[in-house]
Coordinates of C-alpha atoms in Angstrom, one line a residue:
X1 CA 93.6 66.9 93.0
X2 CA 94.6 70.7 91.6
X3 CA 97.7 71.6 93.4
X4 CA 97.7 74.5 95.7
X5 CA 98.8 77.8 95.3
X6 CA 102.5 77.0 97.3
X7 CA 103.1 74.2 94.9
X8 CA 102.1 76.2 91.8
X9 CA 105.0 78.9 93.1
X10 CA 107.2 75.9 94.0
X11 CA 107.0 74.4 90.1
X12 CA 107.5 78.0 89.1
X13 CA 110.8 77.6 90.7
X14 CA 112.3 75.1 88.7
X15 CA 111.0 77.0 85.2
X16 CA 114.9 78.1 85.0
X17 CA 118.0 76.4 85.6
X18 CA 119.5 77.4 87.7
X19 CA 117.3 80.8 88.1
X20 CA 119.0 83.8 87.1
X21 CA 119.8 85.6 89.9
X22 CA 117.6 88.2 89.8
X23 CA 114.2 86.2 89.3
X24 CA 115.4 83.3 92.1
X25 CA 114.5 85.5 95.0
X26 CA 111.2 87.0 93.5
X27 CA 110.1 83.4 92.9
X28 CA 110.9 82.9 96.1
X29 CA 109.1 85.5 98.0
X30 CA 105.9 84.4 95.5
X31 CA 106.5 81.0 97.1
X32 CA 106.8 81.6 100.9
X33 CA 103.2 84.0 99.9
X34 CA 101.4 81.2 98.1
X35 CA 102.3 79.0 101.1
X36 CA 101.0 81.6 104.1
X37 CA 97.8 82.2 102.0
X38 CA 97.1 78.4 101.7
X39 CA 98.0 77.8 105.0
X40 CA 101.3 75.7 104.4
X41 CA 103.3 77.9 106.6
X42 CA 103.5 80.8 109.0
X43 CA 105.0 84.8 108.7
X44 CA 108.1 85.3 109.8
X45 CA 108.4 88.9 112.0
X46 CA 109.7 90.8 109.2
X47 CA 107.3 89.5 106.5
X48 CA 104.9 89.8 108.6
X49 CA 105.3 94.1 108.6
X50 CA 106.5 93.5 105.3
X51 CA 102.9 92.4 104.5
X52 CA 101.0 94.6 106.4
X53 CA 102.9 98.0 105.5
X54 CA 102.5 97.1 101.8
X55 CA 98.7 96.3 102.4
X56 CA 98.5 100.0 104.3
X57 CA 100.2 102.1 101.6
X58 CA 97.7 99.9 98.6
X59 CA 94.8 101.1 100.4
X60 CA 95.5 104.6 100.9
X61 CA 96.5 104.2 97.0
X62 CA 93.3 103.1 96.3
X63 CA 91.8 105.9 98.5
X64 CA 93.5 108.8 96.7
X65 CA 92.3 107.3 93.2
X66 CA 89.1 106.9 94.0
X67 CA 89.3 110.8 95.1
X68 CA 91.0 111.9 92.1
X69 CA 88.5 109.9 89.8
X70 CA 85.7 111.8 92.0
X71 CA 87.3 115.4 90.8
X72 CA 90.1 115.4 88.5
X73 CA 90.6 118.7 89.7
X74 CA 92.2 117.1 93.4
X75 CA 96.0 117.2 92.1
X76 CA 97.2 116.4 95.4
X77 CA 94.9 113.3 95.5
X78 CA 97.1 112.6 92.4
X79 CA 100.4 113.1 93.6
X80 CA 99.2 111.2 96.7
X81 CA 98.6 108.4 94.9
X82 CA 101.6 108.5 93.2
X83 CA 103.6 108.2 96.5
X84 CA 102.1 105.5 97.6
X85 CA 102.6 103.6 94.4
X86 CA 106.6 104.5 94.6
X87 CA 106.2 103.4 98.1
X88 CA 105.0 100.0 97.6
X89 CA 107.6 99.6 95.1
X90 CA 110.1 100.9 97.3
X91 CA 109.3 98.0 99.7
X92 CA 109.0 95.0 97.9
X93 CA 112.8 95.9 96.2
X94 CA 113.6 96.4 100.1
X95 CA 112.1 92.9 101.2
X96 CA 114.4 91.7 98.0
X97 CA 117.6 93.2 98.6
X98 CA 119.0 90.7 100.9
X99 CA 118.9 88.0 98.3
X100 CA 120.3 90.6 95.3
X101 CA 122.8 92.7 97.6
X102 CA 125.2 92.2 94.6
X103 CA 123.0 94.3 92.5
X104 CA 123.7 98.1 93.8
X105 CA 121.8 99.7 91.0
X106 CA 118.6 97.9 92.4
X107 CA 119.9 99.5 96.1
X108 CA 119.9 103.0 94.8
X109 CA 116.8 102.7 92.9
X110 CA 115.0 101.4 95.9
X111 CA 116.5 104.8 97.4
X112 CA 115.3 107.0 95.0
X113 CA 111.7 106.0 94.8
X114 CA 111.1 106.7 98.7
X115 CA 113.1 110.3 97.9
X116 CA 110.4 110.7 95.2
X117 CA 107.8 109.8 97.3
X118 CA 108.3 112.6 99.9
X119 CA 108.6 114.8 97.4
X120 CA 105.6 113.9 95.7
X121 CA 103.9 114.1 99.3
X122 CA 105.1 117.7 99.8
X123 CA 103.9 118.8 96.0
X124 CA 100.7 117.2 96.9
X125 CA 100.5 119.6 100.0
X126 CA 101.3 122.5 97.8
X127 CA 98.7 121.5 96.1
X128 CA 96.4 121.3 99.3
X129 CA 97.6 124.9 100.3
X130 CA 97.3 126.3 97.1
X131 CA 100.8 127.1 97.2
X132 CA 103.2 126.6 94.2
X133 CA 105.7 123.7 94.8
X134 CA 109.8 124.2 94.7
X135 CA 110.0 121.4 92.0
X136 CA 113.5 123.3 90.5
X137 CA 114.8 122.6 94.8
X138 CA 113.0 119.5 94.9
X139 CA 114.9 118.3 91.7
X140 CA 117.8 119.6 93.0
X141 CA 118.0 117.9 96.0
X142 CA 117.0 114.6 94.3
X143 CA 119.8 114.5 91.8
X144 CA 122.2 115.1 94.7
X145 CA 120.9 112.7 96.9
X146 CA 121.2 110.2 94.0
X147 CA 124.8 111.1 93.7
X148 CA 125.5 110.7 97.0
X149 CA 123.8 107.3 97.6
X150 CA 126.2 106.3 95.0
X151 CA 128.8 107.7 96.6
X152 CA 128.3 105.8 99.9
X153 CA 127.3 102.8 98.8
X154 CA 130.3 100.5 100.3
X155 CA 131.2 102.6 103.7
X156 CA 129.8 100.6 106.2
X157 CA 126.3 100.5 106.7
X158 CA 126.2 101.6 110.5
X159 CA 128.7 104.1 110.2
X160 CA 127.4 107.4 111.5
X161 CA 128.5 109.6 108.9
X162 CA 126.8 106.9 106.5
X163 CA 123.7 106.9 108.5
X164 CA 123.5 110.9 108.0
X165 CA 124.3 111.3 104.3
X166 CA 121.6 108.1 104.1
X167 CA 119.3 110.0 105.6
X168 CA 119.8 113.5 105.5
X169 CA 118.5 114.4 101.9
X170 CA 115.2 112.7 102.9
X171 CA 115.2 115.2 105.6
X172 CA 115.4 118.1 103.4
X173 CA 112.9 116.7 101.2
X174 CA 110.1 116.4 103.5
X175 CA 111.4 119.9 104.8
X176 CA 110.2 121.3 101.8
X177 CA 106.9 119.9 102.5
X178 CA 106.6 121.4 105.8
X179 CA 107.5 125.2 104.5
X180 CA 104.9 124.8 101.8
X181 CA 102.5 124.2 104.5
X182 CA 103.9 127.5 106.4
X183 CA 103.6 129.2 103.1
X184 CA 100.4 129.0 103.0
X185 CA 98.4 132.5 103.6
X186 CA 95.3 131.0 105.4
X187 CA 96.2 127.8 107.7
X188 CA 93.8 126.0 109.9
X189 CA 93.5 123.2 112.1
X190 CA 94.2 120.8 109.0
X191 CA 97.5 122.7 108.5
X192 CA 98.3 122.7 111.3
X193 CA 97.9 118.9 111.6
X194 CA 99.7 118.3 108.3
X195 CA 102.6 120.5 109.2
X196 CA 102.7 118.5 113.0
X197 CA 102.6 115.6 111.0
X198 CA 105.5 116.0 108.2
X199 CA 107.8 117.4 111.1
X200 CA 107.6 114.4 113.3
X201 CA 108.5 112.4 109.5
X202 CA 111.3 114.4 109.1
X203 CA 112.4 114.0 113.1
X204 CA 112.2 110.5 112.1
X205 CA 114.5 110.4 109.6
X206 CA 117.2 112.2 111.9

């Protein structure tokens, strides 16, 4: 009989030895997939959200393509897209990192993809607003951020300052999102709702 897709994953396991350790827990993950979609074994909570947040953010992805493909002229559709793309990365190196904590350069990388991903979402509302975008504030914020997630990357993870300097650039990032949308000279109920909507993912994030 052909083997199944779990055992497929399973051989792929033993292709190095020992696996190096940044394609052991990769292999892994592939594995405990293959054996959920054969029916071999049940989610765990977290893979479970894992799963179903990385299914969410592929179909909005596809959603903003197919809208950009419709009119090349729907930028934010574009940047959109782009998000969710940095998104998706940024949660499969999350649902990783517990196997490759060693590896801090994966840790800040994972970091700065979901700070480019607000920001992408706030140019992609300038866009929608037909307001220009603060890219030279947005870039400026990003590099700091960077430098700061470096800076804080052994204090201890539940330390409040920690927390704040964690967080606090993503704050400021999807602030620039919400004064795009306030920038913007004629705002209707969509703006409104947008504006409502980046402000309770900045709350969030605080």
């Amino acid at each position: 009989p052909r083997p199944g897709h779990a055992t497929v994953f399973s051989a792929a396991l033993t292709l190095f030895e020992p696996p190096p350790p940044v394609v052991q827990p990769i292999l892994s993950r592939g594995a405990q997939l293959a054996a959920v979609m054969s029916g071999a074994a049940g989610l765990d909570g977290g893979s479970y959200i894992l799963y179903i947040n990385l299914s969410m953010a592929a179909i909005t992805a596809a959603v903003f393509l197919c809208a950009y493909l419709q009119d090349r002229k729907r930028l934010q559709a574009l940047c959109w897209l782009g998000a969710c793309g940095l998104v998706i990365i940024n949660g499969t190196i999350e649902a990783l990192l517990p196997q490759l904590s060693a590896f801090a350069a994966l840790r800040v990388f994972a970091y700065a993809c979901f700070l480019a991903a607000i920001g992408l979402l706030g140019a992609g509302l300038a866009c929608q607003c037909r307001v220009k975008f603060s890219w030279g504030t947005a870039i400026t914020v990003f590099a700091a951020a960077l430098l700061v997630n470096i800076a804080i990357l052994d204090m201890p993870r539940h330390s409040p300052l920690r927390l704040y300097l964690y967080h606090g650039p993503y704050f400021l990032m999807g602030g620039l999102g919400a004064l795009t949308i306030l920038r913007a000279r004629h705002k209707g109920l969509l703006e409104y709702l947008m504006f409502a909507a980046v402000c309770l993912l900045n709350l969030h994030f605080l």
